[in-house]
Short mmCIF file of N, CA and C and ligand atoms in Angstrom, two decimals:
data_model
loop_
_atom_site.label_atom_id
_atom_site.label_comp_id
_atom_site.label_asym_id
_atom_site.label_seq_id
_atom_site.Cartn_x
_atom_site.Cartn_y
_atom_site.Cartn_z
N MET A 844 0.87 -1.21 0.02
CA MET A 844 0.04 0.01 0.01
C MET A 844 0.88 1.25 -0.02
N HIS A 845 1.01 1.88 -1.12
CA HIS A 845 1.81 3.16 -1.14
C HIS A 845 0.90 4.39 -1.22
N GLU A 846 -0.43 4.15 -1.01
CA GLU A 846 -1.32 5.26 -1.05
C GLU A 846 -0.98 6.27 0.05
N LEU A 847 -0.64 5.77 1.27
CA LEU A 847 -0.35 6.65 2.37
C LEU A 847 0.82 7.59 2.03
N GLY A 848 1.83 7.07 1.48
CA GLY A 848 2.96 7.94 1.07
C GLY A 848 2.55 9.12 0.13
N ILE A 849 1.71 8.77 -0.79
CA ILE A 849 1.17 9.74 -1.79
C ILE A 849 0.30 10.78 -1.06
N VAL A 850 -0.60 10.25 -0.18
CA VAL A 850 -1.44 11.13 0.63
C VAL A 850 -0.56 12.14 1.45
N ILE A 851 0.43 11.65 2.07
CA ILE A 851 1.33 12.53 2.91
C ILE A 851 1.90 13.59 2.00
N GLU A 852 2.45 13.26 0.86
CA GLU A 852 3.02 14.19 -0.09
C GLU A 852 2.03 15.26 -0.49
N VAL A 853 0.84 14.85 -0.87
CA VAL A 853 -0.19 15.74 -1.38
C VAL A 853 -0.64 16.66 -0.24
N VAL A 854 -0.88 16.07 0.89
CA VAL A 854 -1.30 16.90 2.11
C VAL A 854 -0.25 17.92 2.47
N LYS A 855 0.96 17.50 2.46
CA LYS A 855 2.08 18.44 2.77
C LYS A 855 2.05 19.66 1.84
N GLN A 856 1.88 19.34 0.54
CA GLN A 856 1.87 20.40 -0.42
C GLN A 856 0.65 21.40 -0.17
N VAL A 857 -0.50 20.84 0.07
CA VAL A 857 -1.64 21.66 0.27
C VAL A 857 -1.57 22.44 1.59
N GLU A 858 -0.95 21.82 2.67
CA GLU A 858 -0.81 22.55 3.92
C GLU A 858 0.20 23.74 3.67
N GLN A 859 1.17 23.48 2.93
CA GLN A 859 2.22 24.60 2.58
C GLN A 859 1.53 25.74 1.86
N LEU A 860 0.70 25.41 0.90
CA LEU A 860 -0.05 26.40 0.14
C LEU A 860 -0.96 27.23 1.09
N ALA A 861 -1.67 26.46 1.94
CA ALA A 861 -2.56 27.13 2.92
C ALA A 861 -1.83 28.08 3.83
N LYS A 862 -0.62 27.67 4.21
CA LYS A 862 0.15 28.48 5.16
C LYS A 862 0.64 29.71 4.38
N GLU A 863 1.18 29.55 3.17
CA GLU A 863 1.73 30.67 2.38
C GLU A 863 0.60 31.70 2.12
N ASN A 864 -0.59 31.17 1.83
CA ASN A 864 -1.70 32.13 1.59
C ASN A 864 -2.46 32.57 2.80
N ASP A 865 -2.04 32.10 3.93
CA ASP A 865 -2.61 32.57 5.24
C ASP A 865 -4.13 32.47 5.20
N VAL A 866 -4.64 31.17 4.91
CA VAL A 866 -6.04 30.94 4.90
C VAL A 866 -6.54 30.44 6.23
N GLU A 867 -7.83 30.46 6.52
CA GLU A 867 -8.40 29.88 7.73
C GLU A 867 -8.30 28.36 7.69
N LYS A 868 -8.82 27.83 6.58
CA LYS A 868 -8.72 26.34 6.46
C LYS A 868 -9.00 25.93 5.00
N VAL A 869 -8.66 24.72 4.70
CA VAL A 869 -8.90 24.18 3.31
C VAL A 869 -10.12 23.26 3.42
N THR A 870 -11.15 23.66 2.60
CA THR A 870 -12.45 22.94 2.75
C THR A 870 -12.61 21.82 1.75
N GLU A 871 -11.99 21.96 0.63
CA GLU A 871 -12.07 20.87 -0.40
C GLU A 871 -10.87 20.73 -1.20
N LEU A 872 -10.47 19.53 -1.49
CA LEU A 872 -9.31 19.21 -2.38
C LEU A 872 -9.82 18.33 -3.49
N THR A 873 -9.49 18.76 -4.75
CA THR A 873 -9.80 17.90 -5.88
C THR A 873 -8.47 17.33 -6.43
N ILE A 874 -8.47 16.00 -6.47
CA ILE A 874 -7.29 15.38 -6.95
C ILE A 874 -7.55 14.50 -8.20
N GLU A 875 -6.53 14.47 -9.13
CA GLU A 875 -6.69 13.68 -10.31
C GLU A 875 -5.68 12.54 -10.19
N VAL A 876 -6.16 11.32 -10.36
CA VAL A 876 -5.33 10.20 -10.16
C VAL A 876 -5.40 9.32 -11.46
N GLY A 877 -4.31 9.05 -12.06
CA GLY A 877 -4.26 8.21 -13.26
C GLY A 877 -4.60 6.77 -12.93
N GLU A 878 -5.38 6.12 -13.81
CA GLU A 878 -5.86 4.77 -13.48
C GLU A 878 -4.77 3.74 -13.55
N VAL A 879 -3.62 4.05 -14.09
CA VAL A 879 -2.48 3.10 -14.09
C VAL A 879 -1.39 3.57 -13.14
N SER A 880 -1.71 4.47 -12.20
CA SER A 880 -0.78 4.94 -11.21
C SER A 880 -0.59 3.89 -10.14
N GLY A 881 -1.47 2.92 -10.06
CA GLY A 881 -1.34 1.92 -9.03
C GLY A 881 -2.08 2.32 -7.70
N VAL A 882 -2.65 3.49 -7.71
CA VAL A 882 -3.37 3.95 -6.52
C VAL A 882 -4.74 3.37 -6.49
N VAL A 883 -5.12 2.83 -5.30
CA VAL A 883 -6.48 2.27 -5.07
C VAL A 883 -7.29 3.38 -4.46
N LYS A 884 -8.38 3.75 -5.10
CA LYS A 884 -9.20 4.83 -4.57
C LYS A 884 -9.60 4.73 -3.08
N GLU A 885 -10.10 3.53 -2.75
CA GLU A 885 -10.62 3.29 -1.35
C GLU A 885 -9.43 3.41 -0.34
N TYR A 886 -8.29 2.94 -0.70
CA TYR A 886 -7.15 3.08 0.21
C TYR A 886 -6.75 4.52 0.34
N PHE A 887 -6.79 5.17 -0.78
CA PHE A 887 -6.38 6.62 -0.79
C PHE A 887 -7.30 7.42 0.04
N GLU A 888 -8.60 7.21 -0.04
CA GLU A 888 -9.61 7.89 0.68
C GLU A 888 -9.45 7.62 2.17
N ASP A 889 -9.28 6.36 2.56
CA ASP A 889 -9.11 5.98 3.95
C ASP A 889 -7.84 6.65 4.54
N ALA A 890 -6.74 6.58 3.80
CA ALA A 890 -5.49 7.13 4.27
C ALA A 890 -5.65 8.74 4.43
N PHE A 891 -6.42 9.29 3.50
CA PHE A 891 -6.60 10.75 3.55
C PHE A 891 -7.39 11.10 4.75
N LYS A 892 -8.47 10.41 4.99
CA LYS A 892 -9.42 10.74 6.16
C LYS A 892 -8.63 10.57 7.44
N TRP A 893 -7.77 9.60 7.51
CA TRP A 893 -6.94 9.41 8.71
C TRP A 893 -5.85 10.49 8.81
N PHE A 894 -5.19 10.79 7.75
CA PHE A 894 -4.04 11.64 7.93
C PHE A 894 -4.40 13.12 8.12
N ILE A 895 -5.52 13.58 7.59
CA ILE A 895 -5.81 15.03 7.73
C ILE A 895 -6.18 15.40 9.17
N LYS A 896 -6.49 14.39 9.99
CA LYS A 896 -6.75 14.65 11.43
C LYS A 896 -5.51 15.33 12.08
N LYS A 897 -4.38 15.03 11.49
CA LYS A 897 -3.07 15.48 12.07
C LYS A 897 -2.70 16.85 11.56
N THR A 898 -3.49 17.36 10.57
CA THR A 898 -3.06 18.59 9.89
C THR A 898 -3.56 19.85 10.60
N GLU A 899 -3.03 21.02 10.14
CA GLU A 899 -3.44 22.22 10.70
C GLU A 899 -4.62 22.86 10.00
N TYR A 900 -4.63 22.74 8.69
CA TYR A 900 -5.62 23.41 7.88
C TYR A 900 -6.72 22.55 7.26
N MET A 901 -6.44 21.24 7.31
CA MET A 901 -7.24 20.33 6.52
C MET A 901 -8.12 19.35 7.26
N LYS A 902 -8.33 19.67 8.58
CA LYS A 902 -9.08 18.75 9.41
C LYS A 902 -10.54 18.44 8.87
N GLU A 903 -11.14 19.42 8.23
CA GLU A 903 -12.53 19.21 7.69
C GLU A 903 -12.55 19.22 6.20
N CYS A 904 -11.42 18.93 5.57
CA CYS A 904 -11.28 18.97 4.14
C CYS A 904 -11.96 17.76 3.43
N ALA A 905 -12.90 18.11 2.47
CA ALA A 905 -13.48 17.11 1.70
C ALA A 905 -12.57 16.72 0.53
N LEU A 906 -12.70 15.49 0.07
CA LEU A 906 -11.87 15.04 -0.96
C LEU A 906 -12.72 14.66 -2.24
N LYS A 907 -12.32 15.29 -3.34
CA LYS A 907 -12.92 14.94 -4.60
C LYS A 907 -11.91 14.18 -5.43
N TYR A 908 -12.18 12.99 -5.74
CA TYR A 908 -11.19 12.05 -6.36
C TYR A 908 -11.64 11.83 -7.82
N ILE A 909 -10.81 12.32 -8.74
CA ILE A 909 -11.12 12.10 -10.13
C ILE A 909 -10.16 11.15 -10.80
N THR A 910 -10.64 10.14 -11.50
CA THR A 910 -9.81 9.15 -12.09
C THR A 910 -9.53 9.53 -13.55
N ILE A 911 -8.22 9.62 -13.94
CA ILE A 911 -7.83 9.95 -15.25
C ILE A 911 -7.52 8.70 -16.07
N GLN A 912 -8.10 8.56 -17.21
CA GLN A 912 -7.91 7.36 -18.02
C GLN A 912 -6.41 7.18 -18.47
N GLY A 913 -5.98 5.92 -18.46
CA GLY A 913 -4.65 5.67 -19.04
C GLY A 913 -4.72 5.65 -20.48
N ILE A 914 -3.82 6.45 -21.14
CA ILE A 914 -3.78 6.52 -22.59
C ILE A 914 -2.34 6.19 -23.11
N SER A 915 -2.24 5.26 -24.07
CA SER A 915 -0.99 4.90 -24.69
C SER A 915 -0.93 5.43 -26.09
N TYR A 916 0.29 5.66 -26.51
CA TYR A 916 0.53 6.15 -27.92
C TYR A 916 1.36 5.10 -28.69
N CYS A 917 1.00 4.83 -29.89
CA CYS A 917 1.77 3.89 -30.71
C CYS A 917 2.70 4.65 -31.66
N GLU A 918 3.96 4.40 -31.59
CA GLU A 918 4.95 5.07 -32.46
C GLU A 918 4.83 4.61 -33.92
N ASP A 919 4.27 3.46 -34.13
CA ASP A 919 4.23 2.96 -35.44
C ASP A 919 3.01 3.49 -36.31
N CYS A 920 1.83 3.46 -35.73
CA CYS A 920 0.71 3.97 -36.41
C CYS A 920 0.20 5.29 -35.94
N LYS A 921 0.95 5.83 -35.00
CA LYS A 921 0.71 7.21 -34.51
C LYS A 921 -0.75 7.39 -33.89
N GLN A 922 -1.30 6.37 -33.35
CA GLN A 922 -2.56 6.41 -32.73
C GLN A 922 -2.51 6.25 -31.22
N THR A 923 -3.56 6.72 -30.52
CA THR A 923 -3.59 6.47 -29.10
C THR A 923 -4.75 5.49 -28.83
N TYR A 924 -4.62 4.87 -27.64
CA TYR A 924 -5.65 3.82 -27.26
C TYR A 924 -5.67 3.74 -25.75
N PRO A 925 -6.85 3.26 -25.17
CA PRO A 925 -6.87 3.12 -23.69
C PRO A 925 -6.04 2.02 -23.18
N THR A 926 -5.06 2.39 -22.29
CA THR A 926 -4.03 1.43 -21.84
C THR A 926 -4.59 0.27 -21.13
N THR A 927 -5.52 0.50 -20.21
CA THR A 927 -5.98 -0.61 -19.35
C THR A 927 -6.74 -1.71 -20.16
N LYS A 928 -7.25 -1.29 -21.33
CA LYS A 928 -7.97 -2.25 -22.16
C LYS A 928 -7.01 -3.11 -23.02
N TYR A 929 -5.96 -2.58 -23.48
CA TYR A 929 -5.10 -3.23 -24.44
C TYR A 929 -3.62 -3.48 -23.92
N GLY A 930 -3.27 -2.86 -22.81
CA GLY A 930 -1.90 -3.10 -22.33
C GLY A 930 -0.85 -2.46 -23.29
N LYS A 931 0.26 -3.15 -23.50
CA LYS A 931 1.43 -2.58 -24.11
C LYS A 931 1.43 -2.78 -25.62
N GLU A 932 0.44 -3.58 -26.09
CA GLU A 932 0.36 -3.89 -27.58
C GLU A 932 -0.78 -3.05 -28.16
N CYS A 933 -0.32 -2.34 -29.32
CA CYS A 933 -1.25 -1.45 -29.99
C CYS A 933 -2.42 -2.27 -30.52
N PRO A 934 -3.70 -1.90 -30.33
CA PRO A 934 -4.83 -2.63 -30.85
C PRO A 934 -5.05 -2.49 -32.31
N ASN A 935 -4.38 -1.35 -32.87
CA ASN A 935 -4.56 -1.03 -34.32
C ASN A 935 -3.58 -1.76 -35.19
N CYS A 936 -2.36 -1.80 -34.85
CA CYS A 936 -1.37 -2.44 -35.72
C CYS A 936 -0.56 -3.56 -35.04
N HIS A 937 -0.91 -3.77 -33.78
CA HIS A 937 -0.25 -4.83 -32.91
C HIS A 937 1.23 -4.62 -32.67
N SER A 938 1.63 -3.32 -32.85
CA SER A 938 3.05 -2.99 -32.56
C SER A 938 3.30 -2.99 -31.06
N PRO A 939 4.49 -3.39 -30.59
CA PRO A 939 4.79 -3.31 -29.18
C PRO A 939 5.47 -1.96 -28.84
N HIS A 940 5.71 -1.11 -29.88
CA HIS A 940 6.35 0.18 -29.71
C HIS A 940 5.41 1.23 -29.20
N THR A 941 4.96 1.11 -28.02
CA THR A 941 3.96 2.03 -27.43
C THR A 941 4.48 2.60 -26.19
N TYR A 942 3.98 3.70 -25.80
CA TYR A 942 4.31 4.24 -24.45
C TYR A 942 3.11 4.99 -23.92
N LEU A 943 3.20 5.14 -22.56
CA LEU A 943 2.10 5.75 -21.80
C LEU A 943 2.18 7.29 -21.96
N VAL A 944 1.10 7.92 -22.35
CA VAL A 944 1.10 9.36 -22.38
C VAL A 944 0.34 9.99 -21.18
N SER A 945 -0.63 9.34 -20.66
CA SER A 945 -1.29 9.81 -19.45
C SER A 945 -1.82 8.73 -18.62
N GLY A 946 -2.08 8.98 -17.33
CA GLY A 946 -2.70 7.92 -16.50
C GLY A 946 -1.76 7.46 -15.39
N LYS A 947 -0.61 8.00 -15.29
CA LYS A 947 0.30 7.54 -14.22
C LYS A 947 0.41 8.67 -13.13
N GLU A 948 -0.08 9.87 -13.39
CA GLU A 948 0.14 10.93 -12.53
C GLU A 948 -0.87 10.98 -11.34
N VAL A 949 -0.39 11.63 -10.31
CA VAL A 949 -1.33 12.08 -9.22
C VAL A 949 -1.14 13.58 -9.11
N MET A 950 -2.21 14.33 -9.34
CA MET A 950 -2.08 15.77 -9.41
C MET A 950 -3.15 16.48 -8.59
N ILE A 951 -2.71 17.56 -7.96
CA ILE A 951 -3.68 18.44 -7.25
C ILE A 951 -4.31 19.29 -8.32
N LYS A 952 -5.64 19.16 -8.45
CA LYS A 952 -6.35 19.82 -9.53
C LYS A 952 -6.95 21.19 -9.05
N ASP A 953 -7.44 21.14 -7.82
CA ASP A 953 -8.15 22.30 -7.27
C ASP A 953 -8.20 22.26 -5.78
N ILE A 954 -8.15 23.44 -5.18
CA ILE A 954 -8.23 23.52 -3.70
C ILE A 954 -9.28 24.66 -3.38
N LYS A 955 -10.18 24.32 -2.51
CA LYS A 955 -11.13 25.37 -2.07
C LYS A 955 -10.75 25.73 -0.59
N VAL A 956 -10.71 27.01 -0.28
CA VAL A 956 -10.29 27.44 1.03
C VAL A 956 -11.36 28.38 1.61
N GLN A 957 -11.29 28.50 2.94
CA GLN A 957 -12.06 29.53 3.60
C GLN A 957 -11.02 30.51 4.20
N ASN A 958 -11.22 31.80 3.81
CA ASN A 958 -10.27 32.82 4.17
C ASN A 958 -10.55 33.30 5.57
N LYS A 959 -9.57 33.78 6.20
CA LYS A 959 -9.69 34.33 7.50
C LYS A 959 -10.58 35.60 7.52
N GLN A 960 -11.28 35.84 8.60
CA GLN A 960 -12.07 37.06 8.71
C GLN A 960 -11.11 38.18 8.91
N LYS A 961 -11.20 39.19 8.05
CA LYS A 961 -10.35 40.36 8.28
C LYS A 961 -10.84 41.27 9.36
N GLU A 962 -9.96 41.62 10.20
CA GLU A 962 -10.34 42.57 11.30
C GLU A 962 -10.04 43.98 10.89
N ASN A 963 -11.05 44.79 11.01
CA ASN A 963 -10.86 46.22 10.55
C ASN A 963 -10.54 47.10 11.75
ZN1 ZN B 515 -0.14 1.00 -33.72
#
């Protein structure tokens, strides 16, 4: 289970951003996870819920989890295809000369925050 390591990395980045921008708290985090990244959504969500209890800004943060499709590109016929369906062999020309173009990343897509009340 490497989800916890990824959660810790992501949460650290968000906490850092929250601190730099001097916000009250982070209310929602949208994350994009590639379907061939090896991350299991349920594990990620569980690790997230557990880990944010230890944070300063993200204790009540909701998680929006978006799965990004794995896409491979074939160097021989110059076409793309869904990776999880066909693997490393191109379904158009059966070439093995393919590589992944998306679906392995874990990215912070959006963060919603609540700003501090300004004192006048
Ligand atoms: Zn091909």
